[in-house]
CSV table of C-alpha atoms in Angstrom, one decimal:
chain,number,residue,atom,x,y,z
A,1,MET,CA,-37.2,-6.8,12.7
A,2,ASN,CA,-35.3,-9.3,14.9
A,3,LYS,CA,-32.3,-7.7,17.3
A,4,GLU,CA,-29.9,-10.1,19.3
A,5,ILE,CA,-26.3,-9.6,20.5
A,6,ARG,CA,-24.0,-12.5,19.9
A,7,GLU,CA,-20.3,-12.7,21.8
A,8,LEU,CA,-17.9,-13.2,18.9
A,9,PHE,CA,-14.9,-12.6,21.8
A,10,PRO,CA,-15.9,-12.6,24.9
A,11,GLU,CA,-12.9,-11.6,26.6
A,12,ARG,CA,-12.3,-8.7,24.8
A,13,ASN,CA,-15.5,-7.5,25.1
A,14,VAL,CA,-16.4,-8.0,21.5
A,15,THR,CA,-19.8,-7.9,20.6
A,16,LEU,CA,-22.2,-8.0,17.5
A,17,THR,CA,-25.4,-6.9,17.4
A,18,LEU,CA,-27.9,-8.3,14.8
A,19,TYR,CA,-30.6,-6.2,12.7
A,20,THR,CA,-32.4,-8.8,10.8
A,21,ILE,CA,-35.7,-8.4,8.8
A,22,ASP,CA,-38.2,-10.7,9.3
A,23,ASN,CA,-39.3,-13.7,6.9
A,24,SER,CA,-42.3,-12.0,6.5
A,25,PRO,CA,-45.2,-13.9,4.0
A,26,GLU,CA,-46.3,-9.9,3.6
A,27,PHE,CA,-43.1,-9.5,1.4
A,28,LEU,CA,-41.5,-12.0,-0.8
A,29,THR,CA,-40.1,-14.7,1.3
A,30,ASP,CA,-36.8,-15.8,1.5
A,31,VAL,CA,-35.0,-13.3,-0.4
A,32,LYS,CA,-31.3,-12.8,0.2
A,33,ARG,CA,-30.5,-9.4,1.1
A,34,PRO,CA,-26.9,-7.6,1.8
A,35,ALA,CA,-25.9,-7.0,5.1
A,36,VAL,CA,-24.1,-3.9,6.3
A,37,ILE,CA,-21.4,-4.6,9.2
A,38,ILE,CA,-21.1,-1.4,10.9
A,39,CYS,CA,-18.0,0.3,13.3
A,40,PRO,CA,-19.1,3.2,15.4
A,41,GLY,CA,-15.6,5.3,15.8
A,42,GLY,CA,-14.1,6.4,19.0
A,43,GLY,CA,-10.6,6.7,18.4
A,44,TYR,CA,-9.9,3.7,19.6
A,45,SER,CA,-10.4,4.2,23.3
A,46,PHE,CA,-14.3,4.6,23.0
A,47,LEU,CA,-17.2,3.2,20.9
A,48,SER,CA,-20.0,5.8,19.4
A,49,ASP,CA,-23.3,5.2,20.1
A,50,ARG,CA,-24.5,8.0,17.7
A,51,GLU,CA,-22.4,6.0,14.7
A,52,GLY,CA,-24.1,2.1,15.8
A,53,GLU,CA,-27.7,1.8,15.8
A,54,PRO,CA,-29.0,5.2,14.2
A,55,ILE,CA,-27.1,3.9,10.8
A,56,ALA,CA,-27.9,0.4,10.9
A,57,LEU,CA,-32.0,1.3,11.6
A,58,ARG,CA,-31.3,3.5,8.5
A,59,TYR,CA,-29.9,0.1,6.4
A,60,LEU,CA,-32.1,-2.0,7.5
A,61,ALA,CA,-35.2,0.6,6.6
A,62,ALA,CA,-33.2,0.4,2.9
A,63,GLY,CA,-34.0,-3.7,2.9
A,64,PHE,CA,-30.3,-4.6,4.0
A,65,HIS,CA,-29.5,-6.5,7.2
A,66,ALA,CA,-27.6,-4.9,9.6
A,67,ALA,CA,-25.3,-5.4,12.6
A,68,VAL,CA,-23.0,-3.1,14.7
A,69,LEU,CA,-19.5,-4.6,15.9
A,70,ARG,CA,-18.0,-3.4,19.4
A,71,TYR,CA,-14.7,-3.9,18.7
A,72,GLY,CA,-11.7,-4.1,20.6
A,73,ILE,CA,-11.2,-1.1,22.1
A,74,LYS,CA,-8.4,0.6,24.7
A,75,GLU,CA,-6.6,-1.9,25.8
A,76,TYR,CA,-8.3,-4.4,22.8
A,77,ALA,CA,-7.3,-2.0,20.4
A,78,PRO,CA,-3.8,-2.7,19.1
A,79,ALA,CA,-3.6,-4.4,15.4
A,80,PRO,CA,-4.3,-6.6,14.5
A,81,GLY,CA,-7.1,-6.9,17.1
A,82,PRO,CA,-9.6,-5.3,15.4
A,83,LEU,CA,-9.2,-6.7,12.2
A,84,LYS,CA,-9.3,-10.0,13.5
A,85,ASP,CA,-12.5,-9.1,15.1
A,86,ILE,CA,-13.7,-7.4,12.1
A,87,ALA,CA,-13.1,-10.7,9.7
A,88,ALA,CA,-14.9,-13.0,12.9
A,89,ALA,CA,-17.8,-10.8,11.9
A,90,VAL,CA,-18.0,-11.1,8.1
A,91,ALA,CA,-17.0,-14.8,8.8
A,92,TYR,CA,-19.7,-15.1,11.2
A,93,LEU,CA,-23.0,-13.9,8.6
A,94,LYS,CA,-21.3,-15.3,5.9
A,95,SER,CA,-22.2,-18.5,8.3
A,96,LEU,CA,-25.8,-16.9,8.6
A,97,SER,CA,-26.7,-16.8,4.9
A,98,VAL,CA,-29.6,-20.0,5.0
A,99,GLU,CA,-30.9,-19.2,8.4
A,100,GLN,CA,-31.0,-15.7,7.8
A,101,ASN,CA,-31.2,-15.0,4.3
A,102,ILE,CA,-28.4,-13.3,4.2
A,103,ASP,CA,-26.7,-13.0,0.6
A,104,SER,CA,-23.2,-14.0,1.4
A,105,GLU,CA,-21.6,-12.4,-1.4
A,106,ASN,CA,-22.9,-8.9,-0.6
A,107,ILE,CA,-21.7,-8.1,2.9
A,108,PHE,CA,-20.3,-4.6,3.0
A,109,VAL,CA,-18.2,-3.1,5.9
A,110,CYS,CA,-18.8,0.2,6.7
A,111,GLY,CA,-17.3,2.8,9.8
A,112,PHE,CA,-16.6,5.9,10.9
A,113,SER,CA,-13.4,7.7,11.6
A,114,ALA,CA,-11.6,5.0,13.7
A,115,GLY,CA,-14.1,2.7,13.0
A,116,ALA,CA,-13.5,2.8,9.2
A,117,HIS,CA,-9.6,2.5,9.9
A,118,VAL,CA,-11.2,-1.2,11.3
A,119,ALA,CA,-13.6,-1.7,8.0
A,120,ALA,CA,-10.7,-0.3,5.5
A,121,GLN,CA,-8.1,-2.7,7.4
A,122,LEU,CA,-10.8,-6.0,6.4
A,123,GLY,CA,-10.5,-4.3,2.8
A,124,VAL,CA,-6.7,-4.4,2.0
A,125,PHE,CA,-5.8,-7.5,4.2
A,126,TRP,CA,-8.8,-9.6,4.3
A,127,ASP,CA,-6.5,-12.0,1.8
A,128,ASN,CA,-3.2,-11.7,4.3
A,129,ASN,CA,-2.5,-15.1,5.2
A,130,GLU,CA,0.1,-13.5,8.1
A,131,LEU,CA,-2.6,-11.1,9.7
A,132,LEU,CA,-5.4,-13.7,9.2
A,133,PRO,CA,-3.6,-16.9,9.4
A,134,GLU,CA,-6.6,-18.4,10.8
A,135,TYR,CA,-8.3,-17.8,7.1
A,136,LYS,CA,-5.7,-19.0,5.2
A,137,ASP,CA,-7.7,-22.5,3.3
A,138,ASN,CA,-10.3,-19.7,3.1
A,139,THR,CA,-9.7,-16.3,2.3
A,140,GLU,CA,-13.1,-15.8,0.6
A,141,ALA,CA,-14.9,-16.4,4.2
A,142,VAL,CA,-14.0,-13.2,5.1
A,143,ARG,CA,-13.7,-11.0,1.5
A,144,PRO,CA,-16.1,-7.9,2.2
A,145,ALA,CA,-18.4,-7.1,-1.1
A,146,GLY,CA,-17.5,-3.6,-0.5
A,147,MET,CA,-16.8,-0.6,2.4
A,148,ILE,CA,-18.5,2.7,3.4
A,149,LEU,CA,-15.9,4.5,4.8
A,150,GLY,CA,-17.2,8.2,6.6
A,151,TYR,CA,-14.8,10.6,7.5
A,152,PRO,CA,-12.4,7.5,7.7
A,153,VAL,CA,-9.0,7.8,9.4
A,154,LEU,CA,-6.7,5.7,6.6
A,155,ASP,CA,-3.3,7.5,6.8
A,156,LEU,CA,-1.7,7.9,9.9
A,157,HIS,CA,0.0,11.0,9.4
A,158,SER,CA,-3.0,12.7,8.4
A,159,SER,CA,-4.7,13.5,11.9
A,160,ASN,CA,-5.0,17.3,13.9
A,161,SER,CA,-1.9,17.5,15.4
A,162,HIS,CA,-2.2,20.7,17.5
A,163,LEU,CA,-5.7,20.1,19.1
A,164,ASP,CA,-7.0,22.8,21.5
A,165,ILE,CA,-8.7,21.3,24.1
A,166,GLY,CA,-9.0,24.4,26.2
A,167,ILE,CA,-6.0,23.6,28.5
A,168,GLN,CA,-4.8,26.8,30.3
A,169,PRO,CA,-1.6,28.4,30.8
A,170,GLY,CA,0.2,26.7,33.5
A,171,ALA,CA,-1.5,23.3,33.5
A,172,ASP,CA,0.6,20.1,34.0
A,173,PRO,CA,-0.2,17.4,31.8
A,174,ALA,CA,-0.4,14.8,33.8
A,175,ALA,CA,-3.8,16.1,35.4
A,176,VAL,CA,-5.3,17.0,32.6
A,177,GLN,CA,-7.8,14.5,31.5
A,178,PHE,CA,-8.5,13.8,28.2
A,179,ASP,CA,-10.1,10.6,26.6
A,180,GLN,CA,-7.8,9.6,24.5
A,181,LYS,CA,-4.3,9.8,26.7
A,182,HIS,CA,-3.2,6.7,26.1
A,183,PRO,CA,-0.9,4.9,29.4
A,184,LYS,CA,1.9,3.9,27.5
A,185,MET,CA,2.4,6.9,25.3
A,186,PRO,CA,5.2,9.5,26.9
A,187,LEU,CA,3.0,12.8,27.9
A,188,ASP,CA,5.6,15.1,25.8
A,189,LYS,CA,4.8,13.2,22.9
A,190,MET,CA,0.7,13.5,23.3
A,191,PHE,CA,1.2,17.3,24.6
A,192,ILE,CA,2.7,20.0,22.3
A,193,MET,CA,3.6,23.2,23.9
A,194,ASP,CA,2.4,26.1,21.7
A,195,GLU,CA,5.4,28.6,22.8
A,196,ASN,CA,3.6,31.5,21.1
A,197,GLU,CA,0.1,31.2,23.5
A,198,GLY,CA,2.0,29.4,26.0
A,199,ARG,CA,-0.2,26.6,26.8
A,200,TYR,CA,-0.1,22.7,25.5
A,201,PHE,CA,-1.9,21.5,23.1
A,202,ILE,CA,-3.0,17.7,22.0
A,203,ASP,CA,-1.4,15.8,19.2
A,204,PHE,CA,-4.6,13.5,18.2
A,205,GLU,CA,-2.7,12.2,16.1
A,206,ALA,CA,-0.3,10.3,17.9
A,207,SER,CA,-2.6,9.8,20.9
A,208,MET,CA,-4.6,7.7,18.6
A,209,ASN,CA,-2.0,6.0,16.7
A,210,ALA,CA,-0.6,4.8,20.0
A,211,TYR,CA,-4.2,2.7,20.8
A,212,ILE,CA,-3.4,1.2,17.7
A,213,PHE,CA,0.3,-0.1,18.4
A,214,ASP,CA,-0.2,-0.3,22.6
A,215,GLY,CA,1.9,2.8,23.1
A,216,GLU,CA,4.7,4.4,21.2
A,217,TYR,CA,5.6,3.2,17.6
A,218,THR,CA,7.8,3.1,14.4
A,219,PRO,CA,7.7,5.1,11.5
A,220,GLU,CA,7.8,1.8,9.4
A,221,GLU,CA,4.9,0.4,11.8
A,222,GLU,CA,3.0,3.9,11.0
A,223,ASP,CA,3.4,3.7,7.6
A,224,PHE,CA,2.0,0.0,7.5
A,225,TYR,CA,-1.1,0.7,8.8
A,226,SER,CA,-1.6,3.9,7.1
A,227,LEU,CA,-3.8,1.7,4.6
A,228,GLN,CA,-3.4,4.0,1.2
A,229,ASN,CA,0.2,2.3,1.6
A,230,GLN,CA,-1.7,-1.0,1.2
A,231,VAL,CA,-4.2,-1.2,-1.3
A,232,THR,CA,-4.3,-3.6,-4.4
A,233,ALA,CA,-5.5,-4.8,-7.5
A,234,SER,CA,-7.8,-7.1,-4.5
A,235,THR,CA,-9.0,-4.4,-2.4
A,236,ALA,CA,-12.6,-4.3,-1.9
A,237,PRO,CA,-14.6,-1.6,-3.6
A,238,ALA,CA,-15.1,1.6,-1.6
A,239,PHE,CA,-17.5,4.4,-0.8
A,240,ILE,CA,-16.1,7.1,0.9
A,241,TRP,CA,-17.5,10.0,2.6
A,242,HIS,CA,-15.7,13.7,4.3
A,243,ASN,CA,-16.3,16.9,5.2
A,244,GLY,CA,-13.8,19.2,4.0
A,245,ASP,CA,-13.7,21.1,6.9
A,246,ASP,CA,-12.9,18.5,9.0
A,247,GLY,CA,-10.3,19.6,11.7
A,248,LEU,CA,-9.3,16.5,13.5
A,249,ILE,CA,-9.4,13.7,11.0
A,250,TYR,CA,-8.2,15.7,7.6
A,251,PRO,CA,-9.7,14.8,4.0
A,252,THR,CA,-6.2,14.0,3.2
A,253,ASN,CA,-7.1,10.4,4.8
A,254,SER,CA,-10.1,9.8,1.5
A,255,LEU,CA,-8.1,11.3,-1.4
A,256,LEU,CA,-5.0,9.5,-0.6
A,257,PHE,CA,-6.8,6.6,-0.3
A,258,ALA,CA,-9.2,7.0,-3.5
A,259,ASN,CA,-6.0,7.7,-5.2
A,260,ALA,CA,-4.3,4.1,-4.6
A,261,LEU,CA,-7.3,2.6,-5.6
A,262,GLN,CA,-7.6,4.4,-8.9
A,263,ARG,CA,-4.4,3.3,-9.1
A,264,ASN,CA,-5.0,0.0,-8.6
A,265,GLY,CA,-8.1,-0.4,-10.8
A,266,VAL,CA,-10.5,-1.0,-7.5
A,267,PRO,CA,-13.9,0.3,-8.1
A,268,TYR,CA,-14.5,3.6,-5.7
A,269,GLU,CA,-16.7,6.5,-5.4
A,270,LEU,CA,-15.8,9.8,-3.3
A,271,HIS,CA,-17.6,12.4,-1.6
A,272,ILE,CA,-16.3,15.4,-0.2
A,273,PHE,CA,-18.3,18.1,0.8
A,274,ASN,CA,-18.3,21.8,1.5
A,275,GLY,CA,-17.9,22.4,5.1
A,276,GLY,CA,-19.0,20.2,7.8
A,277,GLY,CA,-16.7,19.1,10.6
A,278,HIS,CA,-15.9,15.2,12.0
A,279,GLY,CA,-18.1,12.8,14.1
A,280,VAL,CA,-21.0,13.7,12.3
A,281,SER,CA,-22.9,10.7,12.0
A,282,LEU,CA,-26.1,11.1,9.8
A,283,ALA,CA,-25.9,14.4,10.1
A,284,ASP,CA,-28.5,15.4,10.4
A,285,HIS,CA,-31.1,16.0,13.8
A,286,LEU,CA,-31.7,12.8,14.6
A,287,THR,CA,-27.6,12.0,16.1
A,288,ALA,CA,-26.2,15.6,16.5
A,289,ASN,CA,-25.7,16.4,20.0
A,290,ASP,CA,-24.1,19.9,18.9
A,291,ILE,CA,-25.1,22.3,16.0
A,292,ASN,CA,-21.8,21.0,14.5
A,293,GLN,CA,-22.9,17.8,13.9
A,294,TYR,CA,-26.0,19.7,12.2
A,295,CYS,CA,-24.5,19.3,8.5
A,296,LEU,CA,-27.8,18.6,5.9
A,297,HIS,CA,-25.6,19.5,2.9
A,298,SER,CA,-23.7,16.1,4.1
A,299,SER,CA,-26.5,14.2,4.9
A,300,VAL,CA,-27.5,12.8,1.5
A,301,TRP,CA,-24.3,10.7,2.2
A,302,MET,CA,-26.6,7.7,3.3
A,303,ASP,CA,-29.2,7.9,0.5
A,304,GLN,CA,-26.3,7.9,-1.9
A,305,SER,CA,-25.1,4.8,0.1
A,306,ILE,CA,-27.6,2.8,-0.1
A,307,LYS,CA,-28.0,3.4,-4.1
A,308,TRP,CA,-24.1,2.8,-4.4
A,309,ILE,CA,-25.1,-0.8,-2.4
A,310,ASN,CA,-27.9,-1.2,-4.6
A,311,GLU,CA,-25.9,-0.9,-7.7
A,312,ARG,CA,-23.1,-3.2,-6.9
A,313,SER,CA,-25.3,-5.8,-5.0
A,314,LYS,CA,-27.9,-6.1,-8.1
A,315,PHE,CA,-30.8,-5.8,-4.6
A,316,LYS,CA,-33.3,-3.9,-5.8
A,317,GLU,CA,-32.7,-4.8,-9.4
A,318,ASN,CA,-33.5,-8.8,-7.9
A,319,ILE,CA,-36.7,-7.5,-6.0
A,320,LEU,CA,-38.1,-6.0,-9.2
A,321,SER,CA,-37.5,-9.0,-11.0
A,322,SER,CA,-38.6,-11.4,-9.1
A,323,LEU,CA,-43.0,-9.2,-8.8
């Protein structure tokens, strides 16, 4: 295995960490392998390490090349910045097709939570010349073969708007420490007073969306980046999974998106697992940092997604036919 970090947009702290399989004579040489670009989640305010390298190594073990995209967050999060980041990542991997034995026709984008919103943006907007004018003469350079979306943010109206982070009665919202606070979003739009309990709750939906729009936003902007509204017949195929008890990013996100794919004749696979919460990554002991992230019933998603990539890319089939 080779691991190296490539800078895509250093002025925005955007990097791509490549994990590639050696062209060893111990294996079939010069095999073109699918690649998976992984976008960690973090509500556009940070990037989760649990949703980066551990995922890449599992795909690497399946025989695919992998890459982790550290796309623009915080002040670099406003749209369409992250969309341009992942488009550049796909174009870059396609340019390495010969050098790294990458199957340029089978580059998949994978994301978790807000990272899935980044991945899915490319899935729906890869041929949008207004958002990606730099590729208008060669849209195929950024077209993904498919999307793997884990507990995705897709509908910007379907996240928790009454999140309990333990704020005590009498607390001043200005003094509350909360990672998702956006400096340009008014406090009264991020903190909701519950009159029954006499204390503040967080409107996580408004807080996260503020990063996409760099502060306050209009209903029209929110609707535009609710990606179920942007699905067309040219949208990339999707593998989608969600935990049914996700109380932060509701399963409605996945259901609405899958419904839009169905209406437009786009192939998809959808898994809604019983129970389980948000941010579980591999959902096993390797990535759990508390008991709520250990959900063995949904940990099968990884093997299922590998099977899905093999079926769509015909990678396993091509290997067997070469023996």
